[in-house]
Amino acid sequence: MTAAVATRAESSASIALQPSRPVIPGDRIQLALEQPTNAAAVTKVRVGPGLHQERGDLVAVKAGVLHQGPGNRWWIDGTQKRYVPAVGESVIGTIVAKVGEDFRVEIGSAHRATVNYMAFEGASRKNRPNLDVGSLVYCRVTVANKDMEPEVECMDASGRSAGFGELKGGFVLRCSLRMARSLLDPKNPILVRLAEVFSFETAVGLNGRVWVNAESPAQVIAASRAIQAADGAAATDVLKKVNSELRHYARGMEAS
Amino acid sequence: MRPFHCSAALLSRSDGSVRFKSGSSAVLCSVFGPIEVKIRDEKLDKATVEVVFKCASGQSTTTERLYERIVRETLEASILTALHPRTLIRITLQVLTDDGGILSTALNAAILALVDAGIPLRSLPAAVTCMMDREGVLFLDPTTVEVEGSQSSHVFVFDDAGEGTLANVSTGAFTMDEYTNCYDQCLSAAATLQSLFRSSIEGKVVREYGPI
């Protein structure tokens, strides 16, 4: 018994994470699993986006790059433009209607989301948020499953605004979901390169919408066009496209 | 089989788009989904799949309606519709040029467009057309001129590595042996198509993702 436990502990240390590789729909995934250090525990596999459990197998259902993370996490990083809501994601929405005590928010999913007027920092029955149809909000998805309409909140779990809420001014651009995910990283090469030229602020919605605000419209346009040009470009061409947009911006500044 | 060519992500507004060319037959497919569905078309436990098939010129006839139904029923078996209940997946097929084998070209375009849109699929099917002429000669992926002399024509859609036949549309007069021969030829052609699809899709994935 002791010998068996020792072997398992050794093997969990020596199993390297599988290298990432491209997959297409229908590929069955051979799982090289990390065994739990407690011999009696059940090995859990955490299935992420793009993978589907079919009886005992994991099958890829989307095209993309298959990744394995620590703790037996498996997921596929694919390209997609249409957003499917998931709990905990930050999204940018547009208020499209007021229905009773809720706002209807368009977040780009198949169904519109609802946000209760109490789901804003400092909101109360007497102090309702002052939002009109057409307002932009940065919110967090709280309810999302395939059978229900999504719900969002404009505050974090503890009730503080934490950057959520109405977005004033600026410009919202549309991009692919992968580009939005990559922009969440402040060290993203596109954001770093743009910040070398002018300062700007962004709010990244994982629903493929990015809000950009800067001092002048020319800067907002340059930042949006840089992000859109880099979206879908080959990884080696990204910086070239960003620099090309920055050259346009620089020429515009010289002319004025 | 005629050489094929496909280009993806052509349309900026679609969720997925592919232009598939087989020889001189070309079909452009645009996919939207999962999107909002009309209440009367809504299914409580699955996504509704809608196909619109437009021919290159002239009015749509019953042939186009038949193709829409064939494409819809084939793809409904392949798409994991249970993952997106009460939504719509709209597939629009536009024939650009028709030089024979348009149904299988359209099916291949639709399959690749669904992959481009990130719609979950059970597998990657492939469609092949073949015909037998009056002398009993088998033509794989025939052109319009070759189709003129056909005795029977068969379209097969095969699932991954011959695990199953998703669709079969056979017209004309043929013997069981001729049918079996067509089946076998189309099966191996579909396997070749699937491996070409794989390298094409993986190439695009790696190009966009960067070095893995």
Coordinates of C-alpha atoms in Angstrom, one line a residue:
Chain A
M1 CA 0.0 0.0 0.0
T2 CA 2.8 2.4 1.0
A3 CA 4.8 1.5 -2.1
A4 CA 1.8 2.2 -4.3
V5 CA 1.3 5.7 -2.8
A6 CA 5.0 6.4 -3.2
T7 CA 4.8 5.5 -6.9
R8 CA 1.8 7.8 -7.4
A9 CA 3.5 10.7 -5.7
E10 CA 6.6 10.3 -7.8
S11 CA 4.6 10.0 -11.0
S12 CA 2.6 13.2 -10.2
A13 CA 5.9 15.0 -9.8
S14 CA 7.3 13.7 -13.1
I15 CA 4.3 14.0 -15.4
A16 CA 5.0 17.1 -17.4
L17 CA 2.1 19.2 -18.6
Q18 CA 1.3 18.1 -22.2
P19 CA 2.6 20.6 -24.8
S20 CA 0.0 22.7 -26.4
R21 CA -1.1 21.6 -29.8
P22 CA -3.7 22.6 -32.4
V23 CA -6.9 20.5 -32.5
I24 CA -10.0 20.3 -34.8
P25 CA -13.6 19.3 -33.9
G26 CA -13.8 15.6 -33.3
D27 CA -10.3 15.0 -31.9
R28 CA -10.4 12.7 -28.9
I29 CA -8.0 13.9 -26.2
Q30 CA -5.6 11.4 -24.7
L31 CA -5.4 12.6 -21.1
A32 CA -2.1 12.3 -19.3
L33 CA -3.4 13.0 -15.9
E34 CA -1.7 14.3 -12.8
Q35 CA -2.6 11.9 -10.1
P36 CA -3.8 13.3 -6.7
T37 CA -1.2 13.1 -4.0
N38 CA -3.8 11.5 -1.7
A39 CA -4.1 8.0 -3.0
A40 CA -7.7 7.6 -2.1
A41 CA -8.9 10.8 -3.8
V42 CA -10.7 10.7 -7.1
T43 CA -8.8 12.2 -10.0
K44 CA -10.7 15.2 -11.1
V45 CA -10.5 16.6 -14.6
R46 CA -11.5 20.3 -15.1
V47 CA -13.0 20.7 -18.5
G48 CA -12.8 24.1 -20.0
P49 CA -14.1 25.8 -23.1
G50 CA -14.1 24.0 -26.4
L51 CA -14.1 20.5 -24.8
H52 CA -17.0 18.2 -24.3
Q53 CA -17.3 15.0 -22.3
E54 CA -18.6 12.1 -24.3
R55 CA -19.0 9.1 -21.9
G56 CA -15.4 8.5 -20.7
D57 CA -13.7 10.6 -23.4
L58 CA -12.9 14.2 -23.8
V59 CA -13.6 15.4 -27.3
A60 CA -12.7 18.7 -28.9
V61 CA -15.7 20.4 -30.3
K62 CA -14.0 23.6 -31.6
A63 CA -10.8 24.3 -33.6
G64 CA -8.0 25.9 -31.6
V65 CA -5.0 25.2 -29.5
L66 CA -5.4 22.6 -26.7
H67 CA -3.8 23.5 -23.4
Q68 CA -3.3 21.6 -20.2
G69 CA -3.0 23.5 -17.0
P70 CA -2.0 22.4 -13.5
G71 CA -4.6 20.5 -11.6
N72 CA -5.8 18.6 -14.7
R73 CA -7.3 21.7 -16.3
W74 CA -7.9 21.2 -20.1
W75 CA -9.2 23.8 -22.4
I76 CA -9.1 25.0 -26.1
D77 CA -8.1 28.5 -27.1
G78 CA -10.0 29.1 -30.3
T79 CA -11.1 32.1 -32.4
Q80 CA -14.7 33.1 -32.1
K81 CA -16.6 36.4 -32.6
R82 CA -20.0 35.5 -31.0
Y83 CA -20.1 35.7 -27.2
V84 CA -21.6 33.0 -25.0
P85 CA -21.9 34.3 -21.4
A86 CA -20.0 32.7 -18.6
V87 CA -20.2 33.5 -14.9
G88 CA -17.6 35.9 -13.5
E89 CA -16.6 37.4 -16.9
S90 CA -16.5 41.2 -17.2
V91 CA -18.5 42.5 -20.2
I92 CA -19.4 45.8 -21.8
G93 CA -23.1 46.2 -22.4
T94 CA -25.5 48.8 -23.8
I95 CA -28.8 49.5 -21.9
V96 CA -31.6 48.9 -24.4
A97 CA -34.7 49.0 -22.2
K98 CA -36.0 49.6 -18.7
V99 CA -38.4 46.8 -17.6
G100 CA -39.8 47.2 -14.2
E101 CA -37.0 47.1 -11.7
D102 CA -34.4 45.9 -14.2
F103 CA -32.5 47.2 -17.1
R104 CA -32.2 45.1 -20.2
V105 CA -28.6 45.1 -21.4
E106 CA -27.3 44.1 -24.8
I107 CA -24.1 42.2 -24.3
G108 CA -23.8 40.5 -27.7
S109 CA -25.1 37.1 -26.6
A110 CA -28.1 35.2 -28.0
H111 CA -30.3 36.6 -25.2
R112 CA -30.2 40.0 -23.6
A113 CA -29.0 40.2 -20.0
T114 CA -30.8 41.9 -17.1
V115 CA -29.3 44.0 -14.4
N116 CA -31.4 45.0 -11.4
Y117 CA -31.2 48.7 -10.5
M118 CA -30.0 47.6 -7.0
A119 CA -26.9 46.0 -8.5
F120 CA -25.0 49.3 -8.6
E121 CA -22.8 50.8 -5.9
G122 CA -24.7 53.0 -3.5
A123 CA -28.1 52.2 -5.1
S124 CA -31.2 52.1 -3.0
R125 CA -35.0 52.3 -3.5
K126 CA -34.8 56.1 -3.3
N127 CA -31.5 56.4 -5.1
R128 CA -31.9 54.7 -8.5
P129 CA -29.0 54.7 -11.0
N130 CA -29.4 57.4 -13.6
L131 CA -29.1 55.4 -16.7
D132 CA -30.8 56.0 -20.0
V133 CA -31.4 53.7 -23.0
G134 CA -28.1 53.9 -24.9
S135 CA -25.8 54.1 -21.9
L136 CA -22.7 52.0 -21.8
V137 CA -22.0 49.9 -18.7
Y138 CA -19.1 47.7 -17.6
C139 CA -20.6 44.8 -15.7
R140 CA -19.9 41.4 -14.4
V141 CA -21.8 38.3 -15.4
T142 CA -23.5 36.6 -12.3
V143 CA -25.9 34.2 -13.9
A144 CA -25.1 32.4 -17.1
N145 CA -26.2 28.9 -18.2
K146 CA -27.5 27.6 -21.4
D147 CA -31.2 27.4 -20.2
M148 CA -31.6 30.9 -18.6
E149 CA -31.2 34.5 -19.7
P150 CA -27.9 36.0 -18.4
E151 CA -27.8 38.4 -15.5
V152 CA -25.2 40.9 -14.8
E153 CA -24.2 43.3 -12.0
C154 CA -22.4 46.6 -12.1
M155 CA -20.4 46.0 -9.0
D156 CA -18.1 43.4 -7.5
A157 CA -19.2 40.6 -5.2
S158 CA -18.8 42.8 -2.1
G159 CA -21.0 45.6 -3.5
R160 CA -18.2 48.1 -4.4
S161 CA -18.1 49.5 -7.8
A162 CA -14.5 48.4 -8.5
G163 CA -14.5 50.0 -12.0
F164 CA -17.9 48.6 -13.0
G165 CA -20.8 50.9 -13.8
E166 CA -21.4 53.5 -16.4
L167 CA -18.7 54.3 -19.0
K168 CA -18.7 57.9 -20.0
G169 CA -17.2 59.2 -23.2
G170 CA -14.7 57.2 -25.1
F171 CA -15.4 54.7 -27.9
V172 CA -16.3 51.0 -28.0
L173 CA -14.8 48.9 -30.6
R174 CA -15.6 45.3 -31.6
C175 CA -13.0 42.6 -31.7
S176 CA -12.7 38.8 -31.5
L177 CA -13.1 37.1 -28.1
R178 CA -9.5 36.0 -28.2
M179 CA -8.2 39.5 -28.8
A180 CA -10.4 40.7 -25.8
R181 CA -8.9 38.0 -23.6
S182 CA -5.4 38.9 -24.6
L183 CA -6.0 42.6 -23.9
L184 CA -6.8 41.8 -20.2
D185 CA -3.1 41.4 -19.8
P186 CA -1.6 44.9 -19.1
K187 CA 1.7 43.6 -20.6
N188 CA 0.0 42.9 -23.9
P189 CA 2.4 44.1 -26.6
I190 CA -0.3 46.2 -28.4
L191 CA -1.1 48.1 -25.2
V192 CA 2.5 48.5 -24.2
R193 CA 3.4 49.9 -27.7
L194 CA 0.5 52.3 -27.7
A195 CA 1.3 53.5 -24.1
E196 CA 4.8 54.5 -25.4
V197 CA 3.1 57.1 -27.6
F198 CA 0.2 58.5 -25.6
S199 CA -1.7 57.7 -22.5
F200 CA -5.2 56.1 -22.6
E201 CA -7.5 54.0 -20.6
T202 CA -9.4 50.9 -21.6
A203 CA -12.1 48.7 -20.3
V204 CA -12.0 45.2 -21.8
G205 CA -15.2 43.3 -22.2
L206 CA -14.8 39.6 -22.7
N207 CA -17.8 39.8 -25.0
G208 CA -15.5 41.1 -27.7
R209 CA -16.1 44.8 -26.9
V210 CA -13.3 47.1 -25.8
W211 CA -13.9 50.7 -24.5
V212 CA -11.0 53.1 -25.2
N213 CA -10.7 56.6 -23.9
A214 CA -7.9 59.2 -24.4
E215 CA -7.4 62.9 -24.4
S216 CA -8.0 63.5 -28.1
P217 CA -10.2 61.8 -30.6
A218 CA -7.2 61.1 -32.8
Q219 CA -5.6 59.1 -30.0
V220 CA -8.8 57.1 -29.4
I221 CA -9.1 56.4 -33.2
A222 CA -5.4 55.3 -33.4
A223 CA -5.8 53.0 -30.4
S224 CA -9.0 51.4 -31.8
R225 CA -7.7 51.0 -35.2
A226 CA -4.5 49.4 -33.9
I227 CA -6.4 46.9 -31.9
Q228 CA -8.8 46.1 -34.8
A229 CA -5.9 45.7 -37.2
A230 CA -4.0 43.4 -34.9
D231 CA -7.1 41.2 -34.4
G232 CA -6.9 38.1 -36.6
A233 CA -3.5 39.1 -37.9
A234 CA -0.8 36.5 -37.9
A235 CA 1.1 36.7 -34.6
T236 CA 4.3 37.9 -36.3
D237 CA 2.4 40.8 -38.0
V238 CA 0.8 42.3 -34.9
L239 CA 3.4 44.9 -34.0
K240 CA 3.8 45.8 -37.7
K241 CA 0.1 46.7 -37.9
V242 CA 0.2 48.7 -34.6
N243 CA 3.2 50.6 -35.8
S244 CA 1.5 51.4 -39.1
E245 CA -1.5 52.9 -37.2
L246 CA 0.9 54.9 -35.0
R247 CA 2.6 56.3 -38.1
H248 CA -0.8 57.5 -39.4
Y249 CA -1.4 59.1 -36.0
A250 CA 2.0 60.8 -36.0
R251 CA 1.5 62.2 -39.5
G252 CA -1.9 63.5 -38.4
M253 CA -0.2 65.3 -35.4
E254 CA 2.5 66.8 -37.7
A255 CA -0.1 68.1 -40.1
S256 CA -2.1 69.9 -37.4
Chain B
M1 CA -11.1 14.8 -57.5
R2 CA -10.8 18.4 -58.5
P3 CA -8.4 20.5 -56.5
F4 CA -10.1 22.5 -53.8
H5 CA -9.4 25.8 -52.2
C6 CA -10.9 27.4 -49.2
S7 CA -10.5 30.8 -47.6
A8 CA -12.0 31.6 -44.2
A9 CA -13.0 34.7 -42.2
L10 CA -13.8 36.7 -45.4
L11 CA -16.9 38.5 -44.2
S12 CA -16.3 41.0 -41.4
R13 CA -19.9 41.0 -40.0
S14 CA -20.5 37.2 -40.0
D15 CA -19.5 35.1 -37.0
G16 CA -17.9 32.7 -39.5
S17 CA -17.5 32.6 -43.2
V18 CA -15.8 30.4 -45.8
R19 CA -15.5 30.4 -49.6
F20 CA -15.0 26.9 -50.8
K21 CA -14.0 26.2 -54.4
S22 CA -13.9 22.7 -55.9
G23 CA -12.5 23.1 -59.4
S24 CA -14.7 25.8 -60.8
S25 CA -17.6 25.4 -58.4
A26 CA -17.5 27.9 -55.7
V27 CA -19.9 28.5 -52.8
L28 CA -19.6 31.3 -50.1
C29 CA -21.1 30.4 -46.7
S30 CA -21.8 32.8 -43.9
V31 CA -22.7 31.6 -40.4
F32 CA -24.4 33.5 -37.6
G33 CA -24.9 31.9 -34.2
P34 CA -25.9 31.3 -31.6
I35 CA -28.2 34.3 -32.0
E36 CA -31.7 35.3 -31.0
V37 CA -34.4 33.1 -32.4
K38 CA -38.1 34.0 -33.1
I39 CA -40.4 32.5 -30.5
R40 CA -42.3 30.4 -33.1
D41 CA -39.0 28.8 -34.2
E42 CA -37.6 28.4 -30.7
K43 CA -36.7 24.9 -29.4
L44 CA -36.6 24.5 -25.6
D45 CA -33.7 22.0 -25.5
K46 CA -31.8 22.7 -28.7
A47 CA -30.5 25.3 -31.1
T48 CA -32.6 25.9 -34.2
V49 CA -30.6 25.5 -37.4
E50 CA -31.8 27.5 -40.4
V51 CA -30.3 27.2 -43.8
V52 CA -30.7 29.6 -46.7
F53 CA -29.4 28.5 -50.1
K54 CA -29.2 31.0 -52.9
C55 CA -28.3 30.0 -56.4
A56 CA -25.9 32.0 -58.6
S57 CA -28.6 33.6 -60.7
G58 CA -32.3 33.5 -61.3
Q59 CA -35.1 32.7 -59.0
S60 CA -34.8 30.1 -56.2
T61 CA -36.7 27.0 -57.1
T62 CA -37.7 23.8 -55.3
T63 CA -34.1 22.5 -55.9
E64 CA -32.8 25.2 -53.6
R65 CA -35.4 24.3 -51.0
L66 CA -34.4 20.7 -51.2
Y67 CA -30.7 21.6 -50.8
E68 CA -31.6 23.7 -47.8
R69 CA -33.4 20.8 -46.2
I70 CA -30.5 18.4 -46.9
V71 CA -27.9 20.8 -45.5
R72 CA -30.0 21.5 -42.5
E73 CA -30.7 17.9 -41.6
T74 CA -27.0 16.9 -42.1
L75 CA -25.6 19.7 -40.0
E76 CA -28.2 19.3 -37.2
A77 CA -26.7 15.8 -36.7
S78 CA -23.2 17.3 -36.5
I79 CA -23.7 20.5 -34.5
L80 CA -24.0 20.0 -30.7
T81 CA -27.4 21.9 -30.6
A82 CA -28.1 20.9 -27.0
L83 CA -25.4 23.2 -25.8
H84 CA -27.3 26.3 -27.0
P85 CA -31.0 25.9 -26.4
R86 CA -33.5 28.6 -27.5
T87 CA -31.0 30.1 -30.0
L88 CA -30.6 30.2 -33.8
I89 CA -27.7 29.1 -35.9
R90 CA -28.2 30.7 -39.4
I91 CA -26.2 29.3 -42.3
T92 CA -26.4 31.2 -45.6
L93 CA -25.0 29.6 -48.7
Q94 CA -24.5 31.6 -51.8
V95 CA -23.4 29.8 -55.0
L96 CA -20.8 31.9 -56.7
T97 CA -20.1 29.7 -59.7
D98 CA -21.7 26.3 -60.5
D99 CA -19.7 23.7 -62.3
G100 CA -21.2 20.5 -61.0
G101 CA -21.2 19.0 -57.5
I102 CA -22.7 22.1 -56.0
L103 CA -24.4 20.3 -53.1
S104 CA -21.2 18.8 -51.8
T105 CA -19.3 22.0 -52.3
A106 CA -22.0 23.8 -50.3
L107 CA -21.9 21.2 -47.5
N108 CA -18.1 21.5 -47.3
A109 CA -18.4 25.3 -47.2
A110 CA -21.0 25.1 -44.5
I111 CA -18.9 22.7 -42.4
L112 CA -15.8 24.9 -42.5
A113 CA -17.8 28.0 -41.9
L114 CA -19.2 26.4 -38.7
V115 CA -15.7 25.7 -37.6
D116 CA -14.7 29.3 -38.4
A117 CA -17.6 30.5 -36.3
G118 CA -16.6 28.4 -33.3
I119 CA -20.0 26.5 -33.3
P120 CA -19.4 23.2 -31.4
L121 CA -19.3 20.2 -33.7
R122 CA -19.2 16.5 -33.0
S123 CA -16.6 15.9 -35.7
L124 CA -15.4 17.3 -39.0
P125 CA -17.5 15.7 -41.7
A126 CA -16.7 15.9 -45.5
A127 CA -19.0 15.8 -48.5
V128 CA -18.2 14.1 -51.8
T129 CA -20.2 13.8 -55.1
C130 CA -19.7 11.0 -57.6
M131 CA -21.6 9.8 -60.6
M132 CA -21.9 6.8 -62.8
D133 CA -22.2 7.4 -66.5
R134 CA -24.1 5.2 -69.0
E135 CA -21.0 3.1 -69.7
G136 CA -20.6 2.3 -66.0
V137 CA -17.6 4.6 -65.6
L138 CA -17.3 6.3 -62.2
F139 CA -16.6 10.0 -62.0
L140 CA -15.5 11.5 -58.7
D141 CA -16.5 15.2 -58.2
P142 CA -17.9 15.6 -61.7
T143 CA -18.1 18.9 -63.6
T144 CA -21.3 20.1 -65.3
V145 CA -20.2 18.7 -68.7
E146 CA -19.6 15.3 -67.1
V147 CA -22.9 15.3 -65.3
E148 CA -24.7 15.7 -68.6
G149 CA -24.0 12.0 -69.4
S150 CA -24.8 10.7 -66.0
Q151 CA -26.9 7.6 -65.3
S152 CA -26.9 8.1 -61.5
S153 CA -25.4 10.6 -59.1
H154 CA -24.5 10.2 -55.4
V155 CA -23.7 12.7 -52.7
F156 CA -22.2 11.2 -49.5
V157 CA -21.3 13.0 -46.3
F158 CA -19.1 11.0 -44.1
D159 CA -18.3 11.5 -40.4
D160 CA -14.8 11.2 -39.0
A161 CA -12.7 8.4 -40.5
G162 CA -15.7 6.5 -41.8
E163 CA -17.4 6.2 -38.5
G164 CA -20.7 6.8 -40.0
T165 CA -22.6 8.2 -43.0
L166 CA -24.2 11.5 -42.1
A167 CA -26.0 11.9 -45.4
N168 CA -26.6 10.2 -48.7
V169 CA -28.5 11.6 -51.6
S170 CA -28.6 9.3 -54.6
T171 CA -30.6 9.9 -57.8
G172 CA -30.9 8.0 -61.0
A173 CA -30.7 4.3 -61.9
F174 CA -27.9 2.2 -60.4
T175 CA -27.2 -1.4 -59.3
M176 CA -26.3 -2.4 -55.8
D177 CA -22.7 -3.1 -56.9
E178 CA -22.4 0.3 -58.5
Y179 CA -23.7 1.9 -55.3
T180 CA -21.2 0.0 -53.2
N181 CA -18.4 1.0 -55.6
C182 CA -19.5 4.7 -55.3
Y183 CA -19.7 4.4 -51.5
D184 CA -16.1 3.0 -51.3
Q185 CA -14.7 5.6 -53.7
C186 CA -16.4 8.5 -51.9
L187 CA -15.3 7.1 -48.5
S188 CA -11.6 7.3 -49.4
A189 CA -12.1 10.6 -51.1
A190 CA -13.7 12.0 -47.9
A191 CA -10.8 10.7 -45.8
T192 CA -8.4 12.6 -48.0
L193 CA -10.6 15.7 -47.8
Q194 CA -10.8 15.5 -44.0
S195 CA -7.0 15.3 -43.7
L196 CA -6.7 18.3 -46.0
F197 CA -9.3 20.2 -44.0
R198 CA -7.3 19.3 -40.8
S199 CA -4.0 20.7 -42.2
S200 CA -5.8 23.8 -43.5
I201 CA -7.6 24.5 -40.2
E202 CA -4.5 23.8 -38.1
G203 CA -2.4 26.0 -40.3
K204 CA -4.8 28.9 -39.7
V205 CA -4.9 28.2 -35.9
V206 CA -1.2 28.2 -35.6
R207 CA -0.8 31.3 -37.8
E208 CA -3.1 33.3 -35.6
Y209 CA -2.1 31.9 -32.3
G210 CA 1.7 32.2 -32.9
P211 CA 4.4 29.7 -32.1
I212 CA 3.2 27.1 -29.7

